[in-house]
Amino acid sequence: MSKQYETVFILTPILSEAQAKDAVEKFSTIITSNGGVMVHEENWGLRKLAYPIQKKNSGFYHILEYTTPEGGVNVVDVLETEFRRDERILRFMTIVLDKHSIAYNEKKRKGLIGRKREESTESKTENA
């Protein structure tokens, strides 16, 4: 059974928008060329870091959600090796998604999770 992973990585803030897109494209290609299938990709943009990393206080956050093939090349190992070699990467983290995380991410993508909060706050303000 194939596993589903989520990798968050932070790119250095000195990159231009085009350079950041090229870096993301490179890592997406590594996943697909090793048999992985992209499920979702999300750009969080430039954000402030909780603490300085390599004397930088901000970075471009990006999330890749993907599945890996059974028994073939370990896509996560290949991807993390490329992250370590690439000077544009400040930090990265990969997690295995369980069935609850997969269901949560699907609901989040459909907007089912965020809307309920907005509706409940709107109804409270209308009732007040």
XYZ file of N, CA and C in Angstrom:
384
model
N 0.840 -1.184 0.000
C 0.000 0.000 0.000
C 0.883 1.245 0.000
N 0.594 2.165 -0.899
C 1.416 3.371 -0.969
C 1.087 4.305 0.178
N 2.077 5.080 0.578
C 1.907 6.026 1.679
C 1.765 7.427 1.117
N 1.127 8.270 1.907
C 0.973 9.668 1.516
C 1.800 10.522 2.473
N 2.557 11.447 1.919
C 3.461 12.293 2.702
C 3.122 13.758 2.487
N 3.573 14.555 3.446
C 3.474 16.006 3.329
C 4.845 16.568 3.700
N 5.415 17.352 2.804
C 6.718 17.966 3.049
C 6.556 19.474 3.043
N 6.995 20.106 4.119
C 7.019 21.563 4.212
C 8.468 21.992 4.104
N 8.739 22.965 3.254
C 10.108 23.470 3.177
C 10.104 24.984 3.085
N 11.214 25.569 3.542
C 11.363 27.024 3.569
C 12.522 27.396 2.664
N 12.228 28.261 1.701
C 13.259 28.758 0.793
C 13.800 30.078 1.309
N 15.039 30.357 0.993
C 15.662 31.601 1.424
C 14.908 32.812 0.839
N 14.775 33.892 1.604
C 13.988 35.045 1.136
C 14.702 35.900 0.094
N 15.966 35.621 -0.197
C 16.684 36.451 -1.171
C 16.349 36.073 -2.611
N 15.548 35.026 -2.797
C 15.170 34.588 -4.146
C 14.093 35.505 -4.715
N 14.110 35.639 -6.027
C 13.009 36.329 -6.688
C 11.830 35.365 -6.768
N 10.680 35.869 -7.155
C 9.501 35.004 -7.251
C 9.714 33.905 -8.302
N 10.362 34.264 -9.406
C 10.625 33.280 -10.460
C 11.608 32.215 -9.984
N 12.627 32.626 -9.229
C 13.591 31.658 -8.708
C 12.939 30.713 -7.708
N 12.033 31.242 -6.884
C 11.317 30.399 -5.929
C 10.444 29.390 -6.669
N 9.764 29.844 -7.735
C 8.931 28.918 -8.525
C 9.788 27.831 -9.157
N 10.976 28.203 -9.657
C 11.877 27.210 -10.247
C 12.291 26.159 -9.216
N 12.568 26.604 -7.995
C 12.967 25.667 -6.946
C 11.829 24.705 -6.630
N 10.614 25.220 -6.517
C 9.454 24.371 -6.229
C 9.240 23.380 -7.366
N 9.387 23.853 -8.596
C 9.224 22.982 -9.765
C 10.262 21.863 -9.750
N 11.487 22.195 -9.343
C 12.555 21.185 -9.267
C 12.168 20.064 -8.303
N 11.665 20.430 -7.130
C 11.339 19.401 -6.137
C 10.082 18.623 -6.514
N 9.137 19.276 -7.162
C 7.953 18.552 -7.656
C 8.358 17.540 -8.718
N 9.289 17.936 -9.582
C 9.766 17.043 -10.628
C 10.504 15.843 -10.047
N 11.259 16.067 -8.988
C 11.967 14.951 -8.334
C 10.959 13.918 -7.844
N 9.858 14.377 -7.276
C 8.829 13.457 -6.778
C 8.223 12.668 -7.927
N 7.796 13.363 -8.972
C 7.109 12.676 -10.073
C 8.054 11.804 -10.904
N 9.302 12.226 -11.058
C 10.243 11.421 -11.855
C 10.664 10.141 -11.129
N 10.467 10.084 -9.814
C 10.779 8.865 -9.058
C 9.540 8.035 -8.771
N 8.454 8.302 -9.479
C 7.254 7.479 -9.363
C 6.205 8.005 -8.404
N 6.476 9.124 -7.737
C 5.494 9.700 -6.827
C 4.400 10.429 -7.599
N 3.282 10.638 -6.935
C 2.150 11.337 -7.537
C 1.798 12.533 -6.658
N 1.792 13.720 -7.264
C 1.466 14.932 -6.509
C -0.033 14.950 -6.210
N -0.380 15.163 -4.959
C -1.774 15.252 -4.538
C -2.188 16.717 -4.424
N -1.313 17.505 -3.822
C -1.629 18.919 -3.627
C -0.334 19.697 -3.424
N -0.379 20.944 -3.828
C 0.779 21.822 -3.677
C 0.262 23.169 -3.222
N 0.897 23.749 -2.232
C 0.401 25.014 -1.698
C 1.562 25.942 -1.391
N 1.428 27.183 -1.820
C 2.437 28.198 -1.560
C 1.919 29.117 -0.461
N 2.627 29.180 0.656
C 2.221 30.051 1.759
C 2.851 31.420 1.636
N 3.795 31.585 0.718
C 4.418 32.878 0.497
C 5.494 33.212 1.521
N 5.858 34.478 1.553
C 6.911 34.950 2.448
C 6.356 35.137 3.850
N 6.984 34.495 4.826
C 6.535 34.580 6.220
C 7.732 34.801 7.140
N 7.443 35.398 8.265
C 8.478 35.629 9.259
C 8.782 34.325 9.985
N 10.063 34.065 10.230
C 10.482 32.864 10.939
C 10.371 33.079 12.447
N 10.159 32.019 13.187
C 10.065 32.115 14.645
C 11.413 32.499 15.252
N 12.495 32.090 14.603
C 13.851 32.425 15.049
C 14.734 32.500 13.803
N 15.808 33.278 13.848
C 16.668 33.400 12.660
C 17.298 32.072 12.261
N 17.351 31.815 10.960
C 18.018 30.651 10.400
C 18.994 31.177 9.358
N 20.259 30.851 9.502
C 21.319 31.336 8.611
C 21.255 32.863 8.482
N 20.997 33.531 9.598
C 20.919 34.991 9.701
C 19.780 35.587 8.870
N 18.753 34.806 8.621
C 17.578 35.279 7.881
C 16.363 35.209 8.800
N 15.527 36.241 8.734
C 14.358 36.321 9.607
C 13.051 35.959 8.909
N 13.101 35.693 7.596
C 11.895 35.322 6.852
C 12.258 34.288 5.785
N 11.226 33.682 5.198
C 11.457 32.689 4.158
C 10.176 32.379 3.409
N 10.325 31.800 2.222
C 9.170 31.390 1.415
C 8.775 29.972 1.829
N 7.555 29.834 2.362
C 7.057 28.528 2.791
C 6.310 27.862 1.644
N 6.506 26.552 1.526
C 5.800 25.795 0.498
C 5.513 24.385 1.017
N 4.357 23.840 0.633
C 3.958 22.498 1.055
C 3.723 21.632 -0.173
N 4.264 20.427 -0.139
C 4.017 19.430 -1.178
C 3.370 18.221 -0.512
N 2.224 17.795 -1.050
C 1.554 16.584 -0.561
C 1.569 15.590 -1.704
N 2.046 14.365 -1.437
C 2.244 13.404 -2.523
C 2.160 11.973 -1.999
N 1.957 11.054 -2.929
C 2.008 9.632 -2.604
C 3.241 9.036 -3.253
N 3.734 7.961 -2.658
C 4.918 7.298 -3.197
C 4.543 5.900 -3.654
N 5.276 5.354 -4.633
C 4.953 4.004 -5.105
C 5.448 2.957 -4.117
N 4.828 1.791 -4.198
C 5.241 0.677 -3.347
C 6.506 0.039 -3.896
N 7.445 -0.237 -3.022
C 8.604 -1.037 -3.386
C 9.626 -0.402 -4.303
N 9.379 0.712 -4.887
C 10.324 1.334 -5.815
C 11.359 2.159 -5.080
N 11.795 3.211 -5.727
C 12.756 4.137 -5.139
C 12.089 4.840 -3.961
N 12.835 5.029 -2.882
C 12.290 5.754 -1.738
C 12.316 7.247 -2.072
N 11.192 7.758 -2.477
C 11.075 9.143 -2.942
C 11.455 10.132 -1.842
N 11.078 9.827 -0.619
C 11.364 10.747 0.492
C 12.876 10.876 0.689
N 13.601 9.772 0.629
C 15.061 9.834 0.786
C 15.698 10.657 -0.327
N 15.246 10.457 -1.562
C 15.798 11.203 -2.697
C 15.498 12.690 -2.540
N 14.261 12.995 -2.163
C 13.849 14.394 -2.000
C 14.642 15.065 -0.876
N 14.788 14.388 0.250
C 15.507 15.000 1.371
C 17.000 15.153 1.083
N 17.565 14.250 0.308
C 18.961 14.412 -0.107
C 19.114 15.676 -0.950
N 18.171 15.900 -1.860
C 18.223 17.114 -2.697
C 18.019 18.374 -1.860
N 17.159 18.315 -0.843
C 16.978 19.461 0.054
C 18.288 19.808 0.758
N 18.989 18.776 1.227
C 20.256 19.018 1.948
C 21.326 19.594 1.030
N 21.311 19.235 -0.234
C 22.318 19.720 -1.188
C 22.025 21.124 -1.690
N 20.769 21.539 -1.655
C 20.357 22.809 -2.246
C 20.553 23.953 -1.249
N 21.328 24.947 -1.630
C 21.616 26.080 -0.741
C 20.420 27.004 -0.566
N 19.402 26.883 -1.402
C 18.216 27.742 -1.299
C 17.278 27.306 -0.189
N 17.457 26.092 0.328
C 16.575 25.549 1.357
C 17.098 25.900 2.750
N 16.247 26.553 3.551
C 16.619 26.862 4.931
C 16.270 25.702 5.860
N 15.058 25.153 5.709
C 14.592 24.041 6.539
C 13.584 23.214 5.754
N 13.425 21.954 6.153
C 12.390 21.107 5.567
C 11.947 20.090 6.598
N 10.736 19.586 6.432
C 10.207 18.554 7.314
C 9.209 17.714 6.522
N 9.337 16.407 6.637
C 8.430 15.483 5.966
C 7.712 14.641 7.008
N 6.402 14.505 6.847
C 5.627 13.649 7.745
C 4.804 12.662 6.907
N 4.535 11.505 7.489
C 3.635 10.532 6.872
C 2.228 10.885 7.323
N 1.310 10.943 6.378
C -0.073 11.278 6.713
C -0.855 10.000 7.000
N -1.572 9.978 8.114
C -2.462 8.858 8.396
C -3.837 9.157 7.791
N -4.791 8.239 7.931
C -6.094 8.413 7.292
C -6.829 9.655 7.811
N -6.618 10.006 9.068
C -7.273 11.186 9.630
C -6.687 12.467 9.046
N -5.368 12.494 8.875
C -4.709 13.664 8.295
C -5.105 13.846 6.834
N -5.212 12.730 6.108
C -5.610 12.798 4.701
C -7.030 13.351 4.579
N -7.930 12.851 5.435
C -9.318 13.334 5.427
C -9.379 14.810 5.803
N -8.581 15.224 6.796
C -8.554 16.626 7.214
C -8.069 17.517 6.070
N -6.986 17.098 5.393
C -6.452 17.902 4.289
C -7.457 18.028 3.146
N -8.196 16.931 2.870
C -9.208 16.990 1.808
C -10.324 17.976 2.161
N -10.752 17.957 3.416
C -11.793 18.899 3.857
C -11.284 20.326 3.798
N -10.041 20.505 4.181
C -9.439 21.851 4.162
C -9.365 22.391 2.733
N -8.978 21.534 1.789
C -8.900 21.949 0.390
C -10.275 22.305 -0.177
N -11.310 21.602 0.281
C -12.668 21.871 -0.193
C -13.275 23.086 0.492
N -12.610 23.595 1.526
C -13.092 24.769 2.238
C -14.123 24.450 3.285
N -14.281 23.184 3.629
C -15.288 22.798 4.614
C -14.886 23.157 6.040
N -13.613 23.240 6.296
C -13.150 23.498 7.660
C -13.152 24.987 7.965
N -12.624 25.801 7.082
C -12.530 27.234 7.343
C -13.873 27.933 7.323
N -14.809 27.472 6.484
C -16.107 28.141 6.341
C -16.943 28.052 7.607
N -16.902 26.912 8.286
C -17.723 26.753 9.484
C -17.356 27.789 10.530
N -16.071 28.052 10.665
C -15.650 29.042 11.648
C -16.155 30.425 11.254
N -16.030 30.762 9.972
C -16.475 32.081 9.525
C -17.980 32.238 9.699
N -18.734 31.195 9.336
C -20.184 31.260 9.473
C -20.600 31.398 10.927
N -19.901 30.656 11.808
C -20.288 30.718 13.219
C -19.978 32.095 13.806
N -18.862 32.721 13.378
C -18.557 34.051 13.898
C -19.511 35.093 13.318
N -19.920 34.902 12.041
C -20.864 35.836 11.432
C -22.225 35.757 12.112
N -22.664 34.511 12.394
C -23.970 34.363 13.028
C -23.974 34.928 14.444
N -22.824 34.858 15.130
C -22.740 35.427 16.471
C -22.851 36.946 16.413
N -22.208 37.556 15.407
C -22.253 39.015 15.312
C -23.640 39.489 14.889
N -24.341 38.675 14.069
C -25.693 39.041 13.661
C -26.677 38.952 14.828
N -26.469 37.946 15.679
C -27.358 37.757 16.821
C -27.107 38.775 17.947
N -25.924 39.354 17.967
C -25.584 40.272 19.067
C -26.277 41.612 18.949
